[in-house]
Amino acid sequence: MRVTVFNGSPRGRTSNSHKIAKALLEGARDAGAETEEVFLIEKNIEYCRGCLACWGKTPGKCIINDDMTELIDQYLESDYVGLATPVYGMFMTPVLKNFTDRFLPLATPHIRKNKDGTFYHDGRVKRFPRQFFISNCGFPGEHNFDLLKAYISQQGFVLEVYRNCGEALDQADDNDPETNRNIVEFFNALREAGHEMVKNGKVSDETVEKIHIKIMSDEDYMAGANKFWDEEISKHKSEDPES
Ligand SMILES: Cc1cc2nc3c(=O)[nH]c(=O)nc-3n(C[C@H](O)[C@H](O)[C@H](O)COP(=O)(O)O)c2cc1C
């Protein structure tokens, strides 16, 4: 069993998306899976040109010669694929969006109609991996994920992780043991989710609930973030001889 996460954060290896993906993949590995996280920001991925050659002239094949050829192989060879992105402007990063646009060669051109009146393209390959989704955002609150949820929920993902207060994930604070406990519980729940996904093919409602635990009050998160930025700005001011 192979589990791959494609991480679409521009921060790559230092991202909060990575912290989340890492815990989930640890759980998957414990359950016997081979795992890998691909940092898309490190890859050479051009924009889709919209030429549609992959549908007509060279069916199933993109005319651009870049890292997507090997990444699509890696995607298809996986049993489970995770797509990870921070919220940027209420949606996914351009890094992940660009990556997903380049999957057009895996769709056939003809338009089909669903019973509910929506439309789709058939896939070109027989077997697609099952998918899960990881997102985190910088604001408190659930509404930051509304657009992503609307987009993702149509696609039958095995697991959806929506982590608000994302910038608090590595802020151990001895004065705030409750938040620390919640963060530890969040990462434990992610490990459990990775384990369950590989072992059972699904993640229990109980684990999903634990993943979406409120880690701190909105006010405490705001106060911590605003204090950080006050200190950061004054640090740079004092370094600047002109100011
Ligand atoms: C260009 C940009 C746009 C952002 N837009 C939002 C947003 O719409 N809502 C939000 O809650 N956070 C937003 N954020 C904050 C990030 O989602 C947040 O910092 C996140 O924890 C980064 O995750 P990462 O470390 O995985 O990249 C934005 C950040 C950047 C740089």
mmCIF file of C-alpha atoms and ligand atoms in Angstrom:
data_model
loop_
_atom_site.group_PDB
_atom_site.id
_atom_site.type_symbol
_atom_site.label_atom_id
_atom_site.label_comp_id
_atom_site.label_asym_id
_atom_site.label_seq_id
_atom_site.Cartn_x
_atom_site.Cartn_y
_atom_site.Cartn_z
ATOM 1 C CA MET A 1 0.000 0.000 0.000
ATOM 2 C CA ARG A 2 1.394 3.354 -1.039
ATOM 3 C CA VAL A 3 0.297 6.702 0.408
ATOM 4 C CA THR A 4 1.544 9.964 -1.126
ATOM 5 C CA VAL A 5 0.883 13.544 -0.067
ATOM 6 C CA PHE A 6 1.349 16.340 -2.599
ATOM 7 C CA ASN A 7 2.033 19.444 -0.513
ATOM 8 C CA GLY A 8 0.992 22.683 -2.228
ATOM 9 C CA SER A 9 2.328 25.163 0.351
ATOM 10 C CA PRO A 10 4.890 27.683 -0.958
ATOM 11 C CA ARG A 11 6.639 27.195 2.407
ATOM 12 C CA GLY A 12 7.351 23.573 1.505
ATOM 13 C CA ARG A 13 9.257 21.738 4.219
ATOM 14 C CA THR A 14 8.681 24.430 6.865
ATOM 15 C CA SER A 15 4.917 24.596 6.277
ATOM 16 C CA ASN A 16 2.080 23.909 8.671
ATOM 17 C CA SER A 17 0.695 21.721 5.871
ATOM 18 C CA HIS A 18 3.821 19.589 6.265
ATOM 19 C CA LYS A 19 3.360 19.276 10.049
ATOM 20 C CA ILE A 20 -0.148 17.958 9.447
ATOM 21 C CA ALA A 21 0.804 15.679 6.543
ATOM 22 C CA LYS A 22 3.770 14.292 8.486
ATOM 23 C CA ALA A 23 1.586 13.132 11.407
ATOM 24 C CA LEU A 24 -0.955 11.562 9.077
ATOM 25 C CA LEU A 25 1.774 9.747 7.151
ATOM 26 C CA GLU A 26 3.336 8.504 10.403
ATOM 27 C CA GLY A 27 0.021 6.818 11.220
ATOM 28 C CA ALA A 28 -0.189 5.339 7.718
ATOM 29 C CA ARG A 29 3.360 3.976 8.044
ATOM 30 C CA ASP A 30 2.532 2.423 11.432
ATOM 31 C CA ALA A 31 -0.277 0.574 9.665
ATOM 32 C CA GLY A 32 2.203 -0.820 7.119
ATOM 33 C CA ALA A 33 2.035 1.663 4.228
ATOM 34 C CA GLU A 34 4.947 3.061 2.235
ATOM 35 C CA THR A 35 4.654 6.835 2.406
ATOM 36 C CA GLU A 36 6.041 9.893 0.693
ATOM 37 C CA GLU A 37 5.435 13.629 0.796
ATOM 38 C CA VAL A 38 6.153 15.572 -2.387
ATOM 39 C CA PHE A 39 6.814 19.294 -2.000
ATOM 40 C CA LEU A 40 5.342 20.746 -5.175
ATOM 41 C CA ILE A 41 7.149 24.084 -4.711
ATOM 42 C CA GLU A 42 10.430 22.227 -5.341
ATOM 43 C CA LYS A 43 9.179 20.863 -8.672
ATOM 44 C CA ASN A 44 9.210 22.295 -12.146
ATOM 45 C CA ILE A 45 5.521 22.491 -13.037
ATOM 46 C CA GLU A 46 4.484 24.840 -15.838
ATOM 47 C CA TYR A 47 0.958 26.222 -16.174
ATOM 48 C CA CYS A 48 -1.575 24.285 -18.225
ATOM 49 C CA ARG A 49 -1.689 26.099 -21.598
ATOM 50 C CA GLY A 50 -5.304 25.147 -22.282
ATOM 51 C CA CYS A 51 -4.285 23.889 -25.741
ATOM 52 C CA LEU A 52 -6.244 20.639 -25.209
ATOM 53 C CA ALA A 53 -3.677 18.674 -27.206
ATOM 54 C CA CYS A 54 -3.981 16.039 -24.445
ATOM 55 C CA TRP A 55 -7.590 15.492 -25.618
ATOM 56 C CA GLY A 56 -7.142 15.567 -29.409
ATOM 57 C CA LYS A 57 -3.691 15.632 -30.950
ATOM 58 C CA THR A 58 -1.845 13.536 -28.339
ATOM 59 C CA PRO A 59 -4.638 11.790 -26.331
ATOM 60 C CA GLY A 60 -3.683 11.280 -22.687
ATOM 61 C CA LYS A 61 -0.367 13.071 -23.095
ATOM 62 C CA CYS A 62 0.567 16.644 -22.243
ATOM 63 C CA ILE A 63 2.808 18.438 -24.715
ATOM 64 C CA ILE A 64 4.757 20.148 -21.899
ATOM 65 C CA ASN A 65 7.919 18.325 -20.900
ATOM 66 C CA ASP A 66 8.377 18.988 -17.179
ATOM 67 C CA ASP A 67 8.110 17.231 -13.792
ATOM 68 C CA MET A 68 4.378 16.525 -14.225
ATOM 69 C CA THR A 69 5.093 13.398 -16.280
ATOM 70 C CA GLU A 70 6.750 11.710 -13.304
ATOM 71 C CA LEU A 71 4.308 13.235 -10.775
ATOM 72 C CA ILE A 72 1.287 11.830 -12.641
ATOM 73 C CA ASP A 73 2.977 8.392 -12.616
ATOM 74 C CA GLN A 74 3.572 8.768 -8.878
ATOM 75 C CA TYR A 75 -0.072 9.767 -8.392
ATOM 76 C CA LEU A 76 -1.386 6.760 -10.316
ATOM 77 C CA GLU A 77 0.963 4.335 -8.552
ATOM 78 C CA SER A 78 -0.388 5.429 -5.134
ATOM 79 C CA ASP A 79 -3.310 3.777 -3.353
ATOM 80 C CA TYR A 80 -4.110 6.930 -1.390
ATOM 81 C CA VAL A 81 -3.203 10.465 -2.386
ATOM 82 C CA GLY A 82 -3.405 13.484 -0.079
ATOM 83 C CA LEU A 83 -3.648 17.004 -1.469
ATOM 84 C CA ALA A 84 -2.429 19.588 1.053
ATOM 85 C CA THR A 85 -2.820 23.344 0.864
ATOM 86 C CA PRO A 86 -3.020 26.346 3.161
ATOM 87 C CA VAL A 87 -5.990 28.640 2.511
ATOM 88 C CA TYR A 88 -4.911 31.470 0.218
ATOM 89 C CA GLY A 89 -7.606 34.047 -0.551
ATOM 90 C CA MET A 90 -10.303 31.648 0.727
ATOM 91 C CA PHE A 91 -9.163 28.883 -1.678
ATOM 92 C CA MET A 92 -6.120 26.720 -2.444
ATOM 93 C CA THR A 93 -2.652 28.021 -3.318
ATOM 94 C CA PRO A 94 -1.742 28.591 -6.968
ATOM 95 C CA VAL A 95 0.862 25.846 -6.460
ATOM 96 C CA LEU A 96 -1.781 23.178 -5.795
ATOM 97 C CA LYS A 97 -4.276 24.618 -8.299
ATOM 98 C CA ASN A 98 -1.642 24.549 -11.030
ATOM 99 C CA PHE A 99 -0.789 20.947 -10.125
ATOM 100 C CA THR A 100 -4.446 19.843 -10.292
ATOM 101 C CA ASP A 101 -5.020 21.672 -13.615
ATOM 102 C CA ARG A 102 -2.244 19.591 -15.132
ATOM 103 C CA PHE A 103 -4.265 16.402 -14.550
ATOM 104 C CA LEU A 104 -6.331 17.144 -17.653
ATOM 105 C CA PRO A 105 -4.615 14.375 -19.686
ATOM 106 C CA LEU A 106 -6.248 11.852 -17.307
ATOM 107 C CA ALA A 107 -9.736 12.987 -18.400
ATOM 108 C CA THR A 108 -11.406 12.150 -21.728
ATOM 109 C CA PRO A 109 -12.865 15.039 -23.736
ATOM 110 C CA HIS A 110 -16.504 13.968 -24.148
ATOM 111 C CA ILE A 111 -19.061 15.617 -21.864
ATOM 112 C CA ARG A 112 -21.304 13.278 -19.833
ATOM 113 C CA LYS A 113 -24.359 14.163 -17.759
ATOM 114 C CA ASN A 114 -25.016 13.035 -14.194
ATOM 115 C CA LYS A 115 -28.540 12.142 -13.057
ATOM 116 C CA ASP A 116 -28.584 15.289 -10.909
ATOM 117 C CA GLY A 117 -28.057 17.495 -13.973
ATOM 118 C CA THR A 118 -24.351 18.205 -13.447
ATOM 119 C CA PHE A 119 -21.714 17.283 -16.026
ATOM 120 C CA TYR A 120 -18.389 15.439 -16.023
ATOM 121 C CA HIS A 121 -15.619 13.882 -18.098
ATOM 122 C CA ASP A 122 -14.848 10.173 -17.852
ATOM 123 C CA GLY A 123 -11.397 9.243 -16.564
ATOM 124 C CA ARG A 124 -8.911 7.828 -19.045
ATOM 125 C CA VAL A 125 -7.427 5.254 -16.660
ATOM 126 C CA LYS A 126 -9.200 2.337 -14.983
ATOM 127 C CA ARG A 127 -7.879 2.907 -11.495
ATOM 128 C CA PHE A 128 -7.564 6.226 -9.719
ATOM 129 C CA PRO A 129 -6.146 6.422 -6.169
ATOM 130 C CA ARG A 130 -8.490 7.259 -3.321
ATOM 131 C CA GLN A 131 -7.915 10.812 -2.150
ATOM 132 C CA PHE A 132 -7.815 12.782 1.081
ATOM 133 C CA PHE A 133 -7.511 16.514 1.633
ATOM 134 C CA ILE A 134 -5.576 18.635 4.116
ATOM 135 C CA SER A 135 -6.021 22.349 4.578
ATOM 136 C CA ASN A 136 -5.048 24.840 7.250
ATOM 137 C CA CYS A 137 -5.636 28.556 7.522
ATOM 138 C CA GLY A 138 -4.295 31.570 9.413
ATOM 139 C CA PHE A 139 -7.590 32.902 10.796
ATOM 140 C CA PRO A 140 -9.676 31.341 13.525
ATOM 141 C CA GLY A 141 -13.133 30.155 12.417
ATOM 142 C CA GLU A 142 -14.609 27.564 10.087
ATOM 143 C CA HIS A 143 -15.917 29.863 7.337
ATOM 144 C CA ASN A 144 -12.396 30.225 5.905
ATOM 145 C CA PHE A 145 -12.841 26.770 4.389
ATOM 146 C CA ASP A 146 -16.277 27.337 2.811
ATOM 147 C CA LEU A 147 -15.040 27.542 -0.800
ATOM 148 C CA LEU A 148 -12.656 24.610 -0.408
ATOM 149 C CA LYS A 149 -15.358 22.481 1.220
ATOM 150 C CA ALA A 150 -17.775 23.252 -1.621
ATOM 151 C CA TYR A 151 -15.138 22.209 -4.158
ATOM 152 C CA ILE A 152 -13.780 19.148 -2.337
ATOM 153 C CA SER A 153 -17.069 17.708 -1.083
ATOM 154 C CA GLN A 154 -18.161 16.881 -4.643
ATOM 155 C CA GLN A 155 -15.243 14.546 -5.097
ATOM 156 C CA GLY A 156 -15.803 11.800 -2.520
ATOM 157 C CA PHE A 157 -12.571 12.155 -0.549
ATOM 158 C CA VAL A 158 -11.865 9.559 2.185
ATOM 159 C CA LEU A 159 -10.909 12.246 4.695
ATOM 160 C CA GLU A 160 -11.019 16.032 4.819
ATOM 161 C CA VAL A 161 -8.863 17.893 7.358
ATOM 162 C CA TYR A 162 -9.689 21.561 7.943
ATOM 163 C CA ARG A 163 -7.394 23.104 10.568
ATOM 164 C CA ASN A 164 -8.049 26.698 11.542
ATOM 165 C CA CYS A 165 -5.586 28.655 13.764
ATOM 166 C CA GLY A 166 -2.893 26.977 11.667
ATOM 167 C CA GLU A 167 -0.106 29.255 12.848
ATOM 168 C CA ALA A 168 -0.526 27.985 16.433
ATOM 169 C CA LEU A 169 0.525 24.423 15.638
ATOM 170 C CA ASP A 170 4.111 24.645 16.861
ATOM 171 C CA GLN A 171 3.661 27.262 19.567
ATOM 172 C CA ALA A 172 4.188 25.301 22.744
ATOM 173 C CA ASP A 173 3.477 27.738 25.552
ATOM 174 C CA ASP A 174 4.102 26.644 29.120
ATOM 175 C CA ASN A 175 1.572 29.210 30.320
ATOM 176 C CA ASP A 176 -1.163 27.585 28.294
ATOM 177 C CA PRO A 177 -1.242 23.863 29.085
ATOM 178 C CA GLU A 178 -4.777 23.418 27.725
ATOM 179 C CA THR A 179 -3.818 24.626 24.244
ATOM 180 C CA ASN A 180 -0.715 22.427 24.352
ATOM 181 C CA ARG A 181 -2.865 19.419 25.244
ATOM 182 C CA ASN A 182 -5.272 20.202 22.404
ATOM 183 C CA ILE A 183 -2.422 20.455 19.905
ATOM 184 C CA VAL A 184 -0.996 17.120 21.072
ATOM 185 C CA GLU A 185 -4.482 15.583 20.773
ATOM 186 C CA PHE A 186 -4.859 17.033 17.269
ATOM 187 C CA PHE A 187 -1.591 15.458 16.081
ATOM 188 C CA ASN A 188 -2.469 12.141 17.779
ATOM 189 C CA ALA A 189 -5.834 12.159 15.985
ATOM 190 C CA LEU A 190 -4.047 12.726 12.657
ATOM 191 C CA ARG A 191 -1.806 9.705 13.327
ATOM 192 C CA GLU A 192 -4.898 7.694 14.189
ATOM 193 C CA ALA A 193 -6.603 8.862 10.977
ATOM 194 C CA GLY A 194 -3.631 7.767 8.855
ATOM 195 C CA HIS A 195 -3.642 4.413 10.589
ATOM 196 C CA GLU A 196 -7.399 3.879 10.170
ATOM 197 C CA MET A 197 -7.332 4.913 6.524
ATOM 198 C CA VAL A 198 -4.749 2.265 5.680
ATOM 199 C CA LYS A 199 -6.215 -0.454 7.922
ATOM 200 C CA ASN A 200 -9.959 0.116 7.390
ATOM 201 C CA GLY A 201 -10.225 2.147 4.177
ATOM 202 C CA LYS A 202 -12.052 4.866 6.095
ATOM 203 C CA VAL A 203 -11.682 7.147 9.107
ATOM 204 C CA SER A 204 -14.142 6.934 12.019
ATOM 205 C CA ASP A 205 -16.409 9.854 12.888
ATOM 206 C CA GLU A 206 -14.809 9.937 16.333
ATOM 207 C CA THR A 207 -11.323 10.502 14.876
ATOM 208 C CA VAL A 208 -12.624 13.109 12.409
ATOM 209 C CA GLU A 209 -14.201 14.930 15.344
ATOM 210 C CA LYS A 210 -10.917 14.874 17.295
ATOM 211 C CA ILE A 211 -9.065 16.299 14.270
ATOM 212 C CA HIS A 212 -11.430 19.259 14.265
ATOM 213 C CA ILE A 213 -11.013 20.043 17.953
ATOM 214 C CA LYS A 214 -10.956 23.758 18.845
ATOM 215 C CA ILE A 215 -7.359 24.253 19.931
ATOM 216 C CA MET A 216 -7.733 27.681 21.557
ATOM 217 C CA SER A 217 -10.221 30.536 21.859
ATOM 218 C CA ASP A 218 -10.406 32.950 18.933
ATOM 219 C CA GLU A 219 -9.446 35.792 21.280
ATOM 220 C CA ASP A 220 -6.322 34.034 22.582
ATOM 221 C CA TYR A 221 -5.234 33.183 19.041
ATOM 222 C CA MET A 222 -5.753 36.783 17.888
ATOM 223 C CA ALA A 223 -3.880 38.130 20.922
ATOM 224 C CA GLY A 224 -0.922 35.764 20.302
ATOM 225 C CA ALA A 225 -0.761 36.554 16.582
ATOM 226 C CA ASN A 226 -1.052 40.313 17.078
ATOM 227 C CA LYS A 227 1.625 40.303 19.804
ATOM 228 C CA PHE A 228 3.938 38.329 17.489
ATOM 229 C CA TRP A 229 3.514 40.935 14.737
ATOM 230 C CA ASP A 230 3.987 43.895 17.097
ATOM 231 C CA GLU A 231 7.291 42.365 18.242
ATOM 232 C CA GLU A 232 8.360 41.450 14.720
ATOM 233 C CA ILE A 233 7.723 44.977 13.399
ATOM 234 C CA SER A 234 9.507 46.679 16.277
ATOM 235 C CA LYS A 235 12.474 44.242 15.981
ATOM 236 C CA HIS A 236 12.970 45.240 12.355
ATOM 237 C CA LYS A 237 12.475 48.921 13.145
ATOM 238 C CA SER A 238 15.251 48.806 15.737
ATOM 239 C CA GLU A 239 17.535 47.067 13.182
ATOM 240 C CA ASP A 240 16.934 49.854 10.653
ATOM 241 C CA PRO A 241 19.342 52.796 11.258
ATOM 242 C CA GLU A 242 17.082 55.093 9.166
ATOM 243 C CA SER A 243 14.138 54.749 11.563
HETATM 244 C C1 LIG B 1 -1.155 35.136 0.116
HETATM 245 C C2 LIG B 1 -1.809 34.576 1.355
HETATM 246 C C3 LIG B 1 -3.204 34.494 1.418
HETATM 247 C C4 LIG B 1 -3.820 33.990 2.573
HETATM 248 N N1 LIG B 1 -5.199 33.928 2.623
HETATM 249 C C5 LIG B 1 -5.808 33.482 3.747
HETATM 250 C C6 LIG B 1 -7.235 33.427 3.838
HETATM 251 O O1 LIG B 1 -7.974 33.760 2.912
HETATM 252 N N2 LIG B 1 -7.786 32.965 5.009
HETATM 253 C C7 LIG B 1 -7.012 32.536 6.064
HETATM 254 O O2 LIG B 1 -7.562 32.133 7.085
HETATM 255 N N3 LIG B 1 -5.645 32.554 5.989
HETATM 256 C C8 LIG B 1 -5.045 33.004 4.859
HETATM 257 N N4 LIG B 1 -3.661 33.022 4.781
HETATM 258 C C9 LIG B 1 -2.850 32.478 5.917
HETATM 259 C C10 LIG B 1 -2.380 31.031 5.704
HETATM 260 O O3 LIG B 1 -3.456 30.186 5.333
HETATM 261 C C11 LIG B 1 -1.748 30.514 7.001
HETATM 262 O O4 LIG B 1 -0.612 31.292 7.307
HETATM 263 C C12 LIG B 1 -1.369 29.055 6.968
HETATM 264 O O5 LIG B 1 -1.128 28.606 8.292
HETATM 265 C C13 LIG B 1 -0.114 28.788 6.137
HETATM 266 O O6 LIG B 1 0.049 27.384 6.031
HETATM 267 P P1 LIG B 1 1.398 26.708 5.451
HETATM 268 O O7 LIG B 1 2.468 26.922 6.509
HETATM 269 O O8 LIG B 1 1.015 25.279 5.289
HETATM 270 O O9 LIG B 1 1.722 27.379 4.169
HETATM 271 C C14 LIG B 1 -3.021 33.530 3.659
HETATM 272 C C15 LIG B 1 -1.615 33.591 3.569
HETATM 273 C C16 LIG B 1 -1.007 34.111 2.436
HETATM 274 C C17 LIG B 1 0.514 34.183 2.375
#
